[in-house]
Coordinates of C-alpha atoms in Angstrom, one line a residue:
M1382 CA 76.3 116.4 104.7
T1383 CA 77.4 114.8 108.4
P1384 CA 81.1 115.4 108.9
P1385 CA 83.2 112.6 110.0
R1386 CA 83.3 112.1 114.0
I1387 CA 86.8 111.7 115.4
V1388 CA 87.3 110.4 119.0
V1389 CA 90.7 111.0 120.9
I1390 CA 91.9 108.3 123.3
I1391 CA 94.9 109.6 125.6
P1392 CA 96.5 106.9 127.7
A1393 CA 97.7 108.9 130.9
F1394 CA 99.7 107.7 134.0
N1395 CA 100.7 110.5 136.4
E1396 CA 100.8 113.3 134.1
E1397 CA 99.0 116.1 136.1
N1398 CA 101.5 118.7 134.6
S1399 CA 100.5 118.1 131.0
V1400 CA 97.4 116.1 130.3
G1401 CA 95.4 119.4 130.7
N1402 CA 97.7 121.2 128.1
V1403 CA 97.2 118.5 125.4
V1404 CA 93.3 118.2 125.8
R1405 CA 93.1 122.0 125.6
E1406 CA 95.1 121.9 122.4
I1407 CA 93.1 119.3 120.5
P1408 CA 91.3 121.0 117.5
S1409 CA 87.5 120.8 117.8
G1410 CA 87.2 120.2 113.8
V1411 CA 87.5 121.8 110.6
E1412 CA 84.8 123.0 108.8
W1413 CA 84.2 122.5 104.9
T1414 CA 85.8 125.3 103.0
T1415 CA 87.4 123.7 100.1
P1416 CA 87.5 120.3 98.5
V1417 CA 91.0 119.7 99.8
E1418 CA 90.2 120.6 103.6
P1419 CA 89.9 117.6 105.8
Y1420 CA 86.3 118.2 107.0
W1421 CA 85.5 116.5 110.4
Q1422 CA 84.4 117.5 113.9
L1423 CA 85.7 116.1 117.4
Q1424 CA 83.1 113.8 119.0
E1425 CA 85.0 113.4 122.3
V1426 CA 88.3 113.4 124.2
I1427 CA 89.0 110.3 126.5
V1428 CA 91.6 110.3 128.9
V1429 CA 92.3 106.9 130.3
N1430 CA 93.6 107.5 133.8
N1431 CA 96.0 104.4 134.1
N1432 CA 96.5 103.9 137.9
S1433 CA 97.6 107.4 138.3
N1434 CA 98.5 108.5 141.8
D1435 CA 98.4 112.0 141.3
Q1436 CA 95.7 114.8 140.1
T1437 CA 95.9 113.3 136.3
A1438 CA 92.2 112.6 136.3
V1439 CA 91.2 115.8 138.0
E1440 CA 93.3 117.9 135.6
A1441 CA 92.0 116.0 132.3
S1442 CA 88.4 116.4 133.6
R1443 CA 89.0 120.2 134.2
A1444 CA 90.2 120.6 130.8
G1445 CA 87.0 119.0 129.3
A1446 CA 88.0 115.4 128.7
T1447 CA 85.7 112.3 129.6
V1448 CA 87.9 110.3 132.3
L1449 CA 88.0 106.7 132.2
N1450 CA 90.0 104.6 135.0
E1451 CA 91.8 101.8 134.1
P1452 CA 93.3 100.5 137.4
I1453 CA 95.9 98.0 136.1
Q1454 CA 98.9 99.6 134.7
G1455 CA 99.7 99.0 130.9
Y1456 CA 99.8 101.3 128.0
G1457 CA 98.1 98.8 125.8
R1458 CA 95.5 98.0 128.5
A1459 CA 94.8 101.6 128.8
C1460 CA 94.3 102.0 125.0
L1461 CA 92.0 99.0 124.8
R1462 CA 89.9 100.5 127.6
G1463 CA 89.4 103.5 125.6
I1464 CA 88.5 101.7 122.5
D1465 CA 86.0 99.4 124.4
Y1466 CA 84.3 102.9 125.4
A1467 CA 84.6 104.6 122.1
Q1468 CA 83.2 101.9 120.2
N1469 CA 80.0 101.8 122.0
L1470 CA 79.1 105.4 121.5
E1471 CA 76.3 106.5 119.6
P1472 CA 76.9 107.7 117.2
K1473 CA 79.7 105.7 116.6
P1474 CA 83.0 107.6 115.2
D1475 CA 84.5 107.1 112.3
V1476 CA 88.2 107.7 113.2
I1477 CA 90.2 107.1 116.4
V1478 CA 93.2 109.0 117.2
F1479 CA 95.8 108.0 119.9
L1480 CA 97.9 110.6 121.5
D1481 CA 100.3 110.9 124.3
A1482 CA 99.5 112.7 127.7
D1483 CA 103.0 114.1 128.2
Y1484 CA 102.8 117.1 125.8
S1485 CA 105.6 116.1 123.4
D1486 CA 103.5 115.8 120.6
Y1487 CA 101.6 119.0 119.1
P1488 CA 97.8 118.2 119.4
A1489 CA 97.0 121.1 116.7
E1490 CA 98.7 118.8 114.1
M1491 CA 95.9 116.2 114.2
T1492 CA 94.2 117.8 111.4
N1493 CA 97.2 116.6 109.5
V1494 CA 97.4 113.2 110.9
V1495 CA 93.7 112.6 110.1
A1496 CA 93.8 114.1 106.7
P1497 CA 95.0 111.2 104.7
I1498 CA 91.9 108.9 105.9
L1499 CA 89.6 111.4 105.3
T1500 CA 90.5 112.8 101.8
D1501 CA 92.5 109.9 100.3
G1502 CA 90.6 106.7 102.2
Y1503 CA 93.9 105.5 103.9
D1504 CA 93.1 103.1 106.6
M1505 CA 95.6 104.4 109.2
V1506 CA 98.2 107.1 109.6
I1507 CA 101.3 107.3 111.6
G1508 CA 102.6 110.7 112.8
S1509 CA 106.3 110.1 112.2
R1510 CA 108.8 112.1 114.2
A1511 CA 111.5 110.7 112.0
L1512 CA 110.1 112.7 109.2
G1513 CA 109.2 115.8 111.3
R1514 CA 111.3 118.3 113.3
R1515 CA 112.6 117.0 116.7
Q1516 CA 113.5 119.2 119.4
Q1517 CA 116.8 118.5 120.8
G1518 CA 117.0 115.8 123.7
S1519 CA 113.1 115.0 122.8
M1520 CA 114.0 111.4 122.3
T1521 CA 116.8 109.4 123.8
P1522 CA 119.5 107.8 121.7
Q1523 CA 118.1 104.5 122.7
Q1524 CA 114.6 105.8 121.6
V1525 CA 116.1 106.5 118.2
F1526 CA 117.9 103.3 117.8
G1527 CA 115.0 101.4 119.1
N1528 CA 112.7 102.8 116.4
W1529 CA 115.4 102.6 113.6
L1530 CA 115.6 98.7 114.6
A1531 CA 112.0 97.8 114.8
T1532 CA 111.2 99.6 111.6
N1533 CA 114.0 97.8 109.7
L1534 CA 112.7 94.5 111.1
L1535 CA 109.1 95.2 110.2
R1536 CA 110.3 96.0 106.4
L1537 CA 112.4 92.7 106.7
F1538 CA 109.8 90.4 107.9
Y1539 CA 106.4 92.0 106.8
G1540 CA 107.6 94.2 103.9
V1541 CA 106.3 97.4 105.1
R1542 CA 108.1 100.5 105.0
Y1543 CA 107.7 102.7 108.3
T1544 CA 110.0 105.2 109.8
D1545 CA 108.8 105.3 113.2
L1546 CA 106.6 103.7 115.8
G1547 CA 105.3 107.1 116.9
P1548 CA 102.2 107.1 119.5
F1549 CA 100.6 110.0 117.6
R1550 CA 98.3 108.1 115.1
A1551 CA 94.8 107.9 113.6
I1552 CA 93.0 104.8 112.3
K1553 CA 89.5 104.3 111.0
L1554 CA 87.4 102.6 113.8
T1555 CA 86.4 99.6 111.4
S1556 CA 90.0 98.8 110.6
L1557 CA 91.1 99.3 114.4
L1558 CA 88.6 96.6 115.3
A1559 CA 89.7 94.4 112.5
L1560 CA 93.0 94.5 113.9
D1561 CA 91.8 92.8 117.1
M1562 CA 94.5 94.5 119.3
R1563 CA 95.6 92.2 122.1
D1564 CA 98.8 93.8 123.7
Q1565 CA 98.6 95.3 127.0
T1566 CA 102.0 96.8 127.4
Y1567 CA 104.8 98.5 125.4
G1568 CA 104.0 96.2 122.2
W1569 CA 100.9 98.2 121.3
T1570 CA 102.5 100.3 118.6
V1571 CA 104.3 97.7 116.8
E1572 CA 101.5 95.4 116.9
M1573 CA 99.0 97.9 115.3
Q1574 CA 101.6 98.6 112.7
L1575 CA 102.4 94.9 111.8
K1576 CA 99.0 93.7 111.9
A1577 CA 97.8 96.4 109.3
A1578 CA 100.7 95.2 107.2
K1579 CA 99.6 91.5 107.3
Q1580 CA 96.0 92.6 106.7
K1581 CA 97.3 94.7 103.8
M1582 CA 95.6 97.9 104.9
R1583 CA 96.4 101.2 103.2
V1584 CA 99.1 102.8 105.6
T1585 CA 100.7 106.0 105.4
E1586 CA 103.0 108.6 107.5
V1587 CA 102.9 112.0 107.9
P1588 CA 105.6 114.4 109.6
V1589 CA 104.7 115.5 113.0
N1590 CA 107.0 117.6 115.3
Y1591 CA 108.1 116.6 118.5
R1592 CA 109.5 118.3 121.8
K1593 CA 110.6 117.6 125.2
R1594 CA 108.0 116.1 127.5
I1595 CA 106.7 117.7 130.4
G1596 CA 108.0 115.7 133.5
F1597 CA 109.8 112.3 133.6
S1598 CA 109.4 109.4 131.3
K1599 CA 108.3 106.3 133.1
I1600 CA 109.9 104.2 129.9
S1601 CA 112.7 105.7 128.3
G1602 CA 113.8 107.7 131.6
T1603 CA 114.5 104.5 133.2
V1604 CA 116.7 101.1 132.5
K1605 CA 114.1 98.9 133.3
G1606 CA 111.4 100.6 131.4
T1607 CA 113.7 101.2 128.3
V1608 CA 114.9 97.5 128.5
G1609 CA 111.4 96.4 129.1
A1610 CA 109.7 98.2 126.2
G1611 CA 112.6 97.1 123.8
Y1612 CA 112.1 93.5 124.8
K1613 CA 108.5 93.7 124.2
I1614 CA 108.6 95.5 121.1
L1615 CA 111.0 92.8 119.5
T1616 CA 109.3 89.7 120.9
T1617 CA 106.0 91.1 119.4
I1618 CA 107.3 91.5 115.9
F1619 CA 108.4 87.9 116.1
K1620 CA 105.2 86.8 117.7
Y1621 CA 103.0 87.5 114.5
L1622 CA 105.3 85.9 112.0

């Protein structure tokens, strides 16, 4: 029996101090032991170097990742670059996992994130920081409020209940391609979740733990980044009504 193949996509902008830790801590797979174990194997880890001017690409490669370069900055743009590469792999992966490069998530929890897809047939799984344990200071007040507002708007306008727009997530490749993702910046996560709701995909959340990131956040750590991300998330929600 061929185990499901999983590809991890990690967008990275100036994360030389953390990206190697993330790549090294991604589990390589789980062998079949009992009927409830999510049996899978890691096919490839892809780090998309998104116009970094530090040693992000070097550190990612040193840790064992495939490094792609996306010179035009944008979180969604980097994810799209990774998807374009992943869908052309042979054999094709079964599941795509998205994970941030700042070491705020726990890569070892990937088994829990992919399990509902592999054992129960879900299309997508969101790793929810709201359901897990958050280290004090790991999310700014504006991040917490923004997540609360966005998830409540999704419930109001799209009839779907989420607790988080967490970046740590897994989705079947076929389902991901069916979403026809377009956003190239901060609206990426919410676009994926609302499109999954519109297409009535089977989606669930699992708790994930969250810690203070390594280094400085380019989004929540600046007024410009916070306002820009909030504006893009809100406009994306209304754009697809």
